[in-house]
mmCIF file of C-alpha atoms and ligand atoms in Angstrom:
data_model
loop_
_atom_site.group_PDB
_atom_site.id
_atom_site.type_symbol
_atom_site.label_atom_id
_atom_site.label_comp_id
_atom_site.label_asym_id
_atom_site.label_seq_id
_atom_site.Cartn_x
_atom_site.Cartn_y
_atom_site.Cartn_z
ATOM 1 C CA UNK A 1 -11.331 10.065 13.972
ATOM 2 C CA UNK A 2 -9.060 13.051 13.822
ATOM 3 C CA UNK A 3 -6.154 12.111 12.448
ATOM 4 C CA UNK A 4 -7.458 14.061 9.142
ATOM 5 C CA UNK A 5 -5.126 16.922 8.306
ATOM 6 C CA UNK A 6 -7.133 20.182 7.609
ATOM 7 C CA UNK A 7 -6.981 20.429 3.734
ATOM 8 C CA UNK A 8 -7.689 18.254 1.163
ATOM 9 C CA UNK A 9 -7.757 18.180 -2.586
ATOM 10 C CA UNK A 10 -10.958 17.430 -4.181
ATOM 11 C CA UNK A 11 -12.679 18.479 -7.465
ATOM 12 C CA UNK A 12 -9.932 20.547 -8.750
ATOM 13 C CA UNK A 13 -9.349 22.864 -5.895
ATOM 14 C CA UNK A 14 -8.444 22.740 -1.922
ATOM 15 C CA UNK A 15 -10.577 22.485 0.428
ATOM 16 C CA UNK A 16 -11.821 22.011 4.349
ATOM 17 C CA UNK A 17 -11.565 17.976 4.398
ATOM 18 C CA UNK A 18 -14.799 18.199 6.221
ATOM 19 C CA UNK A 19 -16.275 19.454 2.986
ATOM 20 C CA UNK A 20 -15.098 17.045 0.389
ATOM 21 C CA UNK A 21 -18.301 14.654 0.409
ATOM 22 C CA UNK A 22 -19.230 12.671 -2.341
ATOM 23 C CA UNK A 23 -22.769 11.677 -2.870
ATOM 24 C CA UNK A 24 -24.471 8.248 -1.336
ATOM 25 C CA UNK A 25 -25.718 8.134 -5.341
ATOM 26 C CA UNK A 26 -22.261 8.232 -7.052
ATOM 27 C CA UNK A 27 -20.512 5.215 -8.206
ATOM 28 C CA UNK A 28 -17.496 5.299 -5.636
ATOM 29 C CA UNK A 29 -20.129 4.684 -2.988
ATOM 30 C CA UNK A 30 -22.557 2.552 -4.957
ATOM 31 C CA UNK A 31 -19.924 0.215 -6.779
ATOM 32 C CA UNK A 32 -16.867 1.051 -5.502
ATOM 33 C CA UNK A 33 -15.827 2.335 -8.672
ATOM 34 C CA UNK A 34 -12.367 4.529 -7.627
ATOM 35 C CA UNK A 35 -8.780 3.642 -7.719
ATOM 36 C CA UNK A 36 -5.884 4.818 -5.230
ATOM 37 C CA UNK A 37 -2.551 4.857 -3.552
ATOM 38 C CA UNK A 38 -1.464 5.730 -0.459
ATOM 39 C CA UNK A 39 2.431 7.258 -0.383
ATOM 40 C CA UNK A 40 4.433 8.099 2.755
ATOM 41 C CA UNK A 41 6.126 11.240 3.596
ATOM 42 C CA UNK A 42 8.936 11.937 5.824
ATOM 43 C CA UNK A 43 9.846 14.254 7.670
ATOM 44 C CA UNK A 44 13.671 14.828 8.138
ATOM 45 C CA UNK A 45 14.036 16.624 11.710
ATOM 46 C CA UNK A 46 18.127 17.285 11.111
ATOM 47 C CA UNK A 47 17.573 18.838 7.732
ATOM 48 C CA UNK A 48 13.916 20.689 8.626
ATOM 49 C CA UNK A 49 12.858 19.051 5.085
ATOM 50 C CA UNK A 50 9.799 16.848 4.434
ATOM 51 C CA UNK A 51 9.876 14.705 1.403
ATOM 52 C CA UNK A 52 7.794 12.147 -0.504
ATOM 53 C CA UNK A 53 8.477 8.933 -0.897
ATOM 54 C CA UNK A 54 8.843 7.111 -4.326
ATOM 55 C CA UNK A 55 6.004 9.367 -5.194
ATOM 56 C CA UNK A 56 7.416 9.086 -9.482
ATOM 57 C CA UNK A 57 6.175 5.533 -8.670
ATOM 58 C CA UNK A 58 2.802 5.528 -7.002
ATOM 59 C CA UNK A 59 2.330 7.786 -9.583
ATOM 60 C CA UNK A 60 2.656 4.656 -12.189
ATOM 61 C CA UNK A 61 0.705 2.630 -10.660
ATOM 62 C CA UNK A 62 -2.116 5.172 -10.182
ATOM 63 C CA UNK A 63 -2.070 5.122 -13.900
ATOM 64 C CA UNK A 64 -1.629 1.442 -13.956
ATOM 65 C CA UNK A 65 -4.782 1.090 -12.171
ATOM 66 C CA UNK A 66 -6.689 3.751 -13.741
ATOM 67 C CA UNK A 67 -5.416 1.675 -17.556
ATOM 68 C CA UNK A 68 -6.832 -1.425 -15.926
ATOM 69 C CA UNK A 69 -10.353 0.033 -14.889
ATOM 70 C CA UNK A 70 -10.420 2.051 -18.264
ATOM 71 C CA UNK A 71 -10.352 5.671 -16.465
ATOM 72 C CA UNK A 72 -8.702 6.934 -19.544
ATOM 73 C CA UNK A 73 -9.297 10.500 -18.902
ATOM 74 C CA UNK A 74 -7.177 10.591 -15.976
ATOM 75 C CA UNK A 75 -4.209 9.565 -17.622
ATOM 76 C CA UNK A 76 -5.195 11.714 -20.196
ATOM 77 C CA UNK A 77 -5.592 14.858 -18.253
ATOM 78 C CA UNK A 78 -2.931 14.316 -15.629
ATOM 79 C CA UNK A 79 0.649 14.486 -15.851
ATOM 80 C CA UNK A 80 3.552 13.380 -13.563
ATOM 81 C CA UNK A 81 4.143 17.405 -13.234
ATOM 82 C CA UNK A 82 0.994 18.256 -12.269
ATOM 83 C CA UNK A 83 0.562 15.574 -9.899
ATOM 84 C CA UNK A 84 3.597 16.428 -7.856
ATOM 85 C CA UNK A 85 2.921 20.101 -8.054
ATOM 86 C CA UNK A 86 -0.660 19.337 -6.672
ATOM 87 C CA UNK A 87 0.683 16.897 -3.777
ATOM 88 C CA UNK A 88 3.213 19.415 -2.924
ATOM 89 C CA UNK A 89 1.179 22.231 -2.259
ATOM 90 C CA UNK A 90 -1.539 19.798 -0.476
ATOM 91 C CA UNK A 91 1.046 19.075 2.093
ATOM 92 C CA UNK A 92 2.378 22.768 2.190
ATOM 93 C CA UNK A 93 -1.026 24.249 2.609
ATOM 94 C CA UNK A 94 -1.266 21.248 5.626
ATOM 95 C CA UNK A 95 1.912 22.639 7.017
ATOM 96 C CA UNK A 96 2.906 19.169 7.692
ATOM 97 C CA UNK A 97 6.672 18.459 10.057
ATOM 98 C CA UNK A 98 6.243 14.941 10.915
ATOM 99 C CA UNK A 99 5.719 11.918 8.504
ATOM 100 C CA UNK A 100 2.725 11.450 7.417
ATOM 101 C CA UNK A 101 0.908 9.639 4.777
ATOM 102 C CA UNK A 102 -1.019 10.689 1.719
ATOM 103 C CA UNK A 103 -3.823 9.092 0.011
ATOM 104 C CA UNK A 104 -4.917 10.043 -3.455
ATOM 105 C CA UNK A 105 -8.084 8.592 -4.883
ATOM 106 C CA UNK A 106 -9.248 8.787 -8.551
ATOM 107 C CA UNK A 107 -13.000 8.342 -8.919
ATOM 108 C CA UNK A 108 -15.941 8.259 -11.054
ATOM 109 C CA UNK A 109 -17.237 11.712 -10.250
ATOM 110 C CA UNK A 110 -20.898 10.699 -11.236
ATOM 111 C CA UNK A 111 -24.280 9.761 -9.981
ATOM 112 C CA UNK A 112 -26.825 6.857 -11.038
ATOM 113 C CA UNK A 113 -24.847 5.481 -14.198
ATOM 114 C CA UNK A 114 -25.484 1.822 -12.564
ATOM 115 C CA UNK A 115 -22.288 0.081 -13.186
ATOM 116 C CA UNK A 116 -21.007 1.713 -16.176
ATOM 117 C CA UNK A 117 -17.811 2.730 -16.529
ATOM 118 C CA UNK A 118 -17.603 4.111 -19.940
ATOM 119 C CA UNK A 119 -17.501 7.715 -20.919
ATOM 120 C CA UNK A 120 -17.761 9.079 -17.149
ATOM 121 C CA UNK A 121 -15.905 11.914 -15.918
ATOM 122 C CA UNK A 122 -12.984 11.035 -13.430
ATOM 123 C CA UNK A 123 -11.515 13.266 -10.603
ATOM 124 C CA UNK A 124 -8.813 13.159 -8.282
ATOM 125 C CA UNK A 125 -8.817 13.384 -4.313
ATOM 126 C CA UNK A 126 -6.534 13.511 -2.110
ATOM 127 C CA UNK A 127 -6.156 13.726 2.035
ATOM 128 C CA UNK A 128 -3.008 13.932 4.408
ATOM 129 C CA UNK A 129 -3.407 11.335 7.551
ATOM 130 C CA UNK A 130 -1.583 10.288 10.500
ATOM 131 C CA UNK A 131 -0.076 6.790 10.204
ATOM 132 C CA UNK A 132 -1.593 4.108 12.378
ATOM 133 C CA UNK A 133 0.185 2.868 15.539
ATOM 134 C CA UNK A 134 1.706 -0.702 14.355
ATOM 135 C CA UNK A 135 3.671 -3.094 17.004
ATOM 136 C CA UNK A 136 7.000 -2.688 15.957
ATOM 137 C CA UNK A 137 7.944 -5.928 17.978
ATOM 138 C CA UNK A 138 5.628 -8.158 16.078
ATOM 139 C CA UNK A 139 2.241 -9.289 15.579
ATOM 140 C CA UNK A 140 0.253 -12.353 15.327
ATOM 141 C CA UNK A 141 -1.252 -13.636 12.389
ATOM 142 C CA UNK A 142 -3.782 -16.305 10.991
ATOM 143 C CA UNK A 143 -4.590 -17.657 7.487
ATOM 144 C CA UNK A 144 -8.012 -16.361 6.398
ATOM 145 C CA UNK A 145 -10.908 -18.745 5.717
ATOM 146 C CA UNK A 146 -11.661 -16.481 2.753
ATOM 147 C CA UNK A 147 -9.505 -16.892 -0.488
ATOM 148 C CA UNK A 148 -7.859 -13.904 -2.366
ATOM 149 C CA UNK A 149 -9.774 -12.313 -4.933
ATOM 150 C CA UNK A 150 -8.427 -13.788 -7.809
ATOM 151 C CA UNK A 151 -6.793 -11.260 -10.503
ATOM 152 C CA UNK A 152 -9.121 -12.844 -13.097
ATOM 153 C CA UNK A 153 -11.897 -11.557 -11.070
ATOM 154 C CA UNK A 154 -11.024 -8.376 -9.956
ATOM 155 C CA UNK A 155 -7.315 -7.288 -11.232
ATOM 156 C CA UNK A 156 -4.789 -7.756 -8.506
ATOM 157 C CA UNK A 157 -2.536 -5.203 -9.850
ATOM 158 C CA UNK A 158 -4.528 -2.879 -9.346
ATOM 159 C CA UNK A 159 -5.337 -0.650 -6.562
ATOM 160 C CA UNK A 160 -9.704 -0.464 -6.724
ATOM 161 C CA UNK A 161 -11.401 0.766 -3.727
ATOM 162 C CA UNK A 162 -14.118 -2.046 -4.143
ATOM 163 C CA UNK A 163 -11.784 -4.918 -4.278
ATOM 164 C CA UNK A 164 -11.283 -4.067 -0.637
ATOM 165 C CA UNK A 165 -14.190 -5.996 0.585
ATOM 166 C CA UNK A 166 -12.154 -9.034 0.459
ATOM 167 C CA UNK A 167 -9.210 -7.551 2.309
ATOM 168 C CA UNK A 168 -11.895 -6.346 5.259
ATOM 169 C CA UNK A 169 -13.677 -9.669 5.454
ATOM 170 C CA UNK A 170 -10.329 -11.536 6.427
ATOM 171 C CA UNK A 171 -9.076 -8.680 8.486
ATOM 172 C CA UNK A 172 -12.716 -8.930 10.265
ATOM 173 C CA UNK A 173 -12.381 -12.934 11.161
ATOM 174 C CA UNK A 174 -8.604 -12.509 11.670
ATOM 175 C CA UNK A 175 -9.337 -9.926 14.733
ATOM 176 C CA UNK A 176 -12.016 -11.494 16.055
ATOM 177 C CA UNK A 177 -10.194 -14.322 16.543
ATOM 178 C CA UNK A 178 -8.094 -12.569 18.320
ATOM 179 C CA UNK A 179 -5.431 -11.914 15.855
ATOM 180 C CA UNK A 180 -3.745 -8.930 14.513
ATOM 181 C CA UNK A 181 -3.912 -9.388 10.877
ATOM 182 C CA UNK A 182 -4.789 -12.256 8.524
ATOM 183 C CA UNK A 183 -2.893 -14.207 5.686
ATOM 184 C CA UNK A 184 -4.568 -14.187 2.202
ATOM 185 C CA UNK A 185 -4.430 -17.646 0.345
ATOM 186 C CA UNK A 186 -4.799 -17.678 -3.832
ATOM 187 C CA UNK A 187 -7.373 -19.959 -5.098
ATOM 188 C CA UNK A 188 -4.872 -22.660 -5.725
ATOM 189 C CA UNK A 189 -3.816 -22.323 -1.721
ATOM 190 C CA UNK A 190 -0.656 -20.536 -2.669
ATOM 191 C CA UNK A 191 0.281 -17.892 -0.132
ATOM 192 C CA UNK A 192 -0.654 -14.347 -1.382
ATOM 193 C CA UNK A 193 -0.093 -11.278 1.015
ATOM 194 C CA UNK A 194 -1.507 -9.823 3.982
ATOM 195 C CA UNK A 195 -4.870 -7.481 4.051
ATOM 196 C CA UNK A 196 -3.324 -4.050 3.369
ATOM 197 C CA UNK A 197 0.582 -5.421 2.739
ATOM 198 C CA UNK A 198 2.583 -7.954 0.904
ATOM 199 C CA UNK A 199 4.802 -10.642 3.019
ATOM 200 C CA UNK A 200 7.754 -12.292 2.862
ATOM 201 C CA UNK A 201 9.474 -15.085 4.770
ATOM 202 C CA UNK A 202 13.269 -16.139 5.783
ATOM 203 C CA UNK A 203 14.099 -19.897 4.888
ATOM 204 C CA UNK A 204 17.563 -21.007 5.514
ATOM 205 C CA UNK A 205 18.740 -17.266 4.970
ATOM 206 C CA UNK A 206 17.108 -16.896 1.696
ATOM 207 C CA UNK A 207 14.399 -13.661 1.420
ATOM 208 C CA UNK A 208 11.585 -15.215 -0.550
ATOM 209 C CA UNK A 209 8.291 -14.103 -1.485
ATOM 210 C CA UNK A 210 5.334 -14.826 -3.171
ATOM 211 C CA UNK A 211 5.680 -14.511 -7.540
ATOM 212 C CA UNK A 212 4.281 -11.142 -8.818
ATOM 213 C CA UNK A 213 1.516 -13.902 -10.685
ATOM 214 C CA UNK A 214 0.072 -14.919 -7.567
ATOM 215 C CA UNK A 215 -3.001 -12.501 -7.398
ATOM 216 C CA UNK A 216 -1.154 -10.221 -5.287
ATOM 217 C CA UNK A 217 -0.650 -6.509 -5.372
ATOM 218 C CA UNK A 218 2.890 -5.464 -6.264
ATOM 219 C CA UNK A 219 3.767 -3.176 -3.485
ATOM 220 C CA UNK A 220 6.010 -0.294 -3.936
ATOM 221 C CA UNK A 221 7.302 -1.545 -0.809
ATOM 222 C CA UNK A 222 8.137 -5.169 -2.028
ATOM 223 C CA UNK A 223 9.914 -3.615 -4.289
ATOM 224 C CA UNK A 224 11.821 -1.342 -1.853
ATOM 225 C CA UNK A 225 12.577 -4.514 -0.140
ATOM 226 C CA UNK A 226 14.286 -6.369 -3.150
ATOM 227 C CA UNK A 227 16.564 -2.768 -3.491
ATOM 228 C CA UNK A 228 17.391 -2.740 -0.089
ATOM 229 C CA UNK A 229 18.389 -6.599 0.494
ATOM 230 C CA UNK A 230 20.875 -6.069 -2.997
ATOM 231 C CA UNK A 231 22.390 -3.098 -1.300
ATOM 232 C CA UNK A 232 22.712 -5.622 2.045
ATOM 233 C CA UNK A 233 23.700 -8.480 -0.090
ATOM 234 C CA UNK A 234 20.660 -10.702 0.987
ATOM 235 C CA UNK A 235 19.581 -13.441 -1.161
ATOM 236 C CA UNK A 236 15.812 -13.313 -2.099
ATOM 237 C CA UNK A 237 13.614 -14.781 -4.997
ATOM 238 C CA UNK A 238 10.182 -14.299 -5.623
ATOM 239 C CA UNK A 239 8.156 -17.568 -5.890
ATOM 240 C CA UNK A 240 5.400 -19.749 -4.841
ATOM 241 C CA UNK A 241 4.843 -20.410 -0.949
ATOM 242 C CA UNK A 242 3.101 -23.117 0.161
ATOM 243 C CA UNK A 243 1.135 -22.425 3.736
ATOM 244 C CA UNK A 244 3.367 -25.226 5.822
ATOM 245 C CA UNK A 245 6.459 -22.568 4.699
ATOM 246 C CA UNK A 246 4.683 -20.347 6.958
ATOM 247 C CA UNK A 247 4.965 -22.664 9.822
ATOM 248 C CA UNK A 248 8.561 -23.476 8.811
ATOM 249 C CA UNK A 249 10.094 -20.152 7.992
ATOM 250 C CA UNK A 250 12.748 -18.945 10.527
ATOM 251 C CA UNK A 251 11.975 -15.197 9.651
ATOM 252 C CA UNK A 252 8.294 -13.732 8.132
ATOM 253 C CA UNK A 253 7.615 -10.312 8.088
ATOM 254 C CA UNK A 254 4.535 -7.950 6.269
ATOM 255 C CA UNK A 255 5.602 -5.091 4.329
ATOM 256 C CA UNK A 256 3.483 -1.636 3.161
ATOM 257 C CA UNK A 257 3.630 1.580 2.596
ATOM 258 C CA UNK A 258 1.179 2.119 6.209
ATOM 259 C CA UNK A 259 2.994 -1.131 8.134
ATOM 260 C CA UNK A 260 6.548 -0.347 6.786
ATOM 261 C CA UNK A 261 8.114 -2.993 7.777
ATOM 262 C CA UNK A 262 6.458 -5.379 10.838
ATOM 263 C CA UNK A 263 7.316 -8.763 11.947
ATOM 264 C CA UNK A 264 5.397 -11.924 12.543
ATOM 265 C CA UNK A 265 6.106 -13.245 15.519
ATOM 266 C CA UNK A 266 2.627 -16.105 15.455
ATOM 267 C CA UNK A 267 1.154 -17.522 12.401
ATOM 268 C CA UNK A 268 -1.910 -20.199 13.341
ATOM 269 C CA UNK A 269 -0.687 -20.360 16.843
ATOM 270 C CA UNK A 270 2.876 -21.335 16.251
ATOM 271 C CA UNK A 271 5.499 -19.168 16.933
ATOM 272 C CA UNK A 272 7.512 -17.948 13.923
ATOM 273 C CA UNK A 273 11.057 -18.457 14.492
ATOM 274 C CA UNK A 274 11.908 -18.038 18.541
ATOM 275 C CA UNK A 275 8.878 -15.525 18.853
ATOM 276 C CA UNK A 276 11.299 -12.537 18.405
ATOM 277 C CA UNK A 277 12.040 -10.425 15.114
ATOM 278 C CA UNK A 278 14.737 -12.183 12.950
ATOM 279 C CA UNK A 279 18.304 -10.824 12.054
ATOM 280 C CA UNK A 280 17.110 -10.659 8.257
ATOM 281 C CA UNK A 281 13.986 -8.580 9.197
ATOM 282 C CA UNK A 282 15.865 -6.410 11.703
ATOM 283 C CA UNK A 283 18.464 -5.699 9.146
ATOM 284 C CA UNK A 284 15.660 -4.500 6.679
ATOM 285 C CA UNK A 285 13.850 -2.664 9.216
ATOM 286 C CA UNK A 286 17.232 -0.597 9.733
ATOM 287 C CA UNK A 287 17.826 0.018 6.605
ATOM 288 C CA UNK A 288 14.214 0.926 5.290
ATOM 289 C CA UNK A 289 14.501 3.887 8.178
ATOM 290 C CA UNK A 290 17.113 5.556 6.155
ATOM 291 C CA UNK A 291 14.314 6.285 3.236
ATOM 292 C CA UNK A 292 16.623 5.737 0.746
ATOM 293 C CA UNK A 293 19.502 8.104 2.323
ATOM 294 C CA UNK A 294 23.084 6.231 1.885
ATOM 295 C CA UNK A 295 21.722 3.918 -0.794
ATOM 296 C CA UNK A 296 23.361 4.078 -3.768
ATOM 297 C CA UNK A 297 21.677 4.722 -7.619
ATOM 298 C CA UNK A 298 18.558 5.501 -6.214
ATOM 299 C CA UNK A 299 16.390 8.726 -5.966
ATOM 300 C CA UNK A 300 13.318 7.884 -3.800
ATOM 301 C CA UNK A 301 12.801 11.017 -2.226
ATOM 302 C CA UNK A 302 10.657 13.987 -3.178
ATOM 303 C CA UNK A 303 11.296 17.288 -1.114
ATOM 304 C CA UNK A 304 8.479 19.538 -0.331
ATOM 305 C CA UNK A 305 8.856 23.003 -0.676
HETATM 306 N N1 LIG B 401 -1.176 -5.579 -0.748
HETATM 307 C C1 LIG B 401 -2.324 -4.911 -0.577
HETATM 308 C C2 LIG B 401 -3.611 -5.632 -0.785
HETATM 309 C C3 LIG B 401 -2.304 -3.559 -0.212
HETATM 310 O O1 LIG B 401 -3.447 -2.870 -0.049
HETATM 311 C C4 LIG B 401 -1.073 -2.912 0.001
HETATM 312 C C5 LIG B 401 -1.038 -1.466 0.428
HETATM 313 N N2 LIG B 401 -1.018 -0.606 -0.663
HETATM 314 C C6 LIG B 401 0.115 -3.640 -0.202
HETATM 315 C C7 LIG B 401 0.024 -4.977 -0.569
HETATM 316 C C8 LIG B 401 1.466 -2.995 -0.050
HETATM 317 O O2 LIG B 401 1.662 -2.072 -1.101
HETATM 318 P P1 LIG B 401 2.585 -0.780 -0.905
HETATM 319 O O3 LIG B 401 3.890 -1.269 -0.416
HETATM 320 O O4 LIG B 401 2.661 -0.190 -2.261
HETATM 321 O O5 LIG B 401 1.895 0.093 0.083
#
């Protein structure tokens, strides 16, 4: 895979990406014990300017995660300042014109501590990538066989490299099965999200989604969504989903900072809908192509420079 752009940030400096290794006896690799985000960047073509998306945000919830899994140091050491300085030049020193996406890691930068997590130093990492090729007219999904890992068991709100097990397992069965991607379930049998996005469905012209409490990961793109259907005067309400809604729903569609915004055209073999991507979806896929531009109160974009 070369979709890797040249640089990358890793142990306080820049370097080739080919020579930020860590070891197979540190914790990220033995335990899983690292946090992360992944945030997009444009690039504008009419204006020649590159920008970062909501970056003040997956900021936050780089520190939210790092509060949850007790990586104090990194919110002690890092600011906001320093972390958008940093990202900045990353993508400068990439010389990067197209989007793109970034993905920033914060790990236990140790080896051989077993599973402690106390008292360990933390560093930060960070990569520029291509984003993946995703069928913009729709793809096919099933519900998993494997639950959601519940927040009680591993925190849902946070972003913790090892908690992706789960998401691979489903994504595993859902392709061999000859889907695309698979629906998570909550213990209770609640609809959660998707492997690597959160999902919402159209009922009788109402945007709903799954409640913030149903061990789900509160996407910065969720959250784009609820901004952009006020702006388009859409309904929507955040809830719990039972799995025959999926069946039911006119509209269903996965959002995430890697997807954007995709629709569901097959859930479990029945088509969503009439197998084509809904007015509500369309209307949000429009809209999140602006990034932001034309939308009032809101300041989502970083430039680069
Ligand atoms: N749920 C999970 C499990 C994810 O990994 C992601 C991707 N970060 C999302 C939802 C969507 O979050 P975001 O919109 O912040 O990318």
């Amino acid at each position: 895979m070369n979709s890797l752009s040249p640089t990358a940030y890793f142990r306080d400096r820049f370097v080739p990406v080919e020579l930020a290794h860590l070891s197979i006896a540190s914790a990220p690799v033995l335990y899983g014990l690292s946090i992360y985000t992944v945030f997009p960047v444009f690039w504008n073509a009419d204006d020649q300017q590159l920008s970062m998306f909501r970056l003040p945000d997956h900021f936050r919830r780089l520190q939210n995660s790092a509060k949850l899994m007790a990586f104090d140091d990194f919110n002690r050491q890092w600011s906001y300042q320093q972390f958008a300085a940093t990202m900045n030049n990353l993508l400068v020193k990439n010389k990067i014109r197209r989007d793109c996406l970034v993905r920033v890691a914060v790990f236990v930068d140790d080896i051989l501590q077993g599973t402690r997590m106390h008292g360990l130093p933390h560093r930060l990492s960070a990569f520029v990538y291509a984003p993946p090729l995703v069928p913009k007219t729709g793809v096919r999904l099933a519900v998993s066989s494997w639950r959601r890992t519940p927040d009680n068991a591993i925190p849902s709100r946070a972003k913790i490299n090892g908690s992706y097990v789960n998401a691979s397992l489903m994504k595993h069965e859902a392709v061999m099965n000859g889907f695309d991607d698979a629906i998570a379930l909550d213990e209770q049998g609640h609809v959660a999200e998707s492997t690597v996005s959160n999902i919402f469905l159209v009922r009788d012209d109402r945007l709903v989604t799954p409640s913030g409490s149903t061990d789900l990961l509160e996407g910065i793109t969720r959250d784009t969504i609820f901004t952009l259907a006020n702006h388009l005067d859409i309904h929507h309400e955040q809830r719990m989903i039972d799995r025959s809604e999926l069946y039911l729903a006119d509209e269903v569609f996965l959002c995430g900072t890697s997807l954007q915004i995709v629709p569901a055209i097959e859930i479990d073999r029945r088509v969503v809908g009439n197998g084509k991507p809904g007015p509500i979806t369309k209307q949000l896929m429009a809209a999140y192509q602006t990034h932001g531009h034309g939308q009032a109160n809101n300041n989502w974009l970083t430039a680069v420079g």
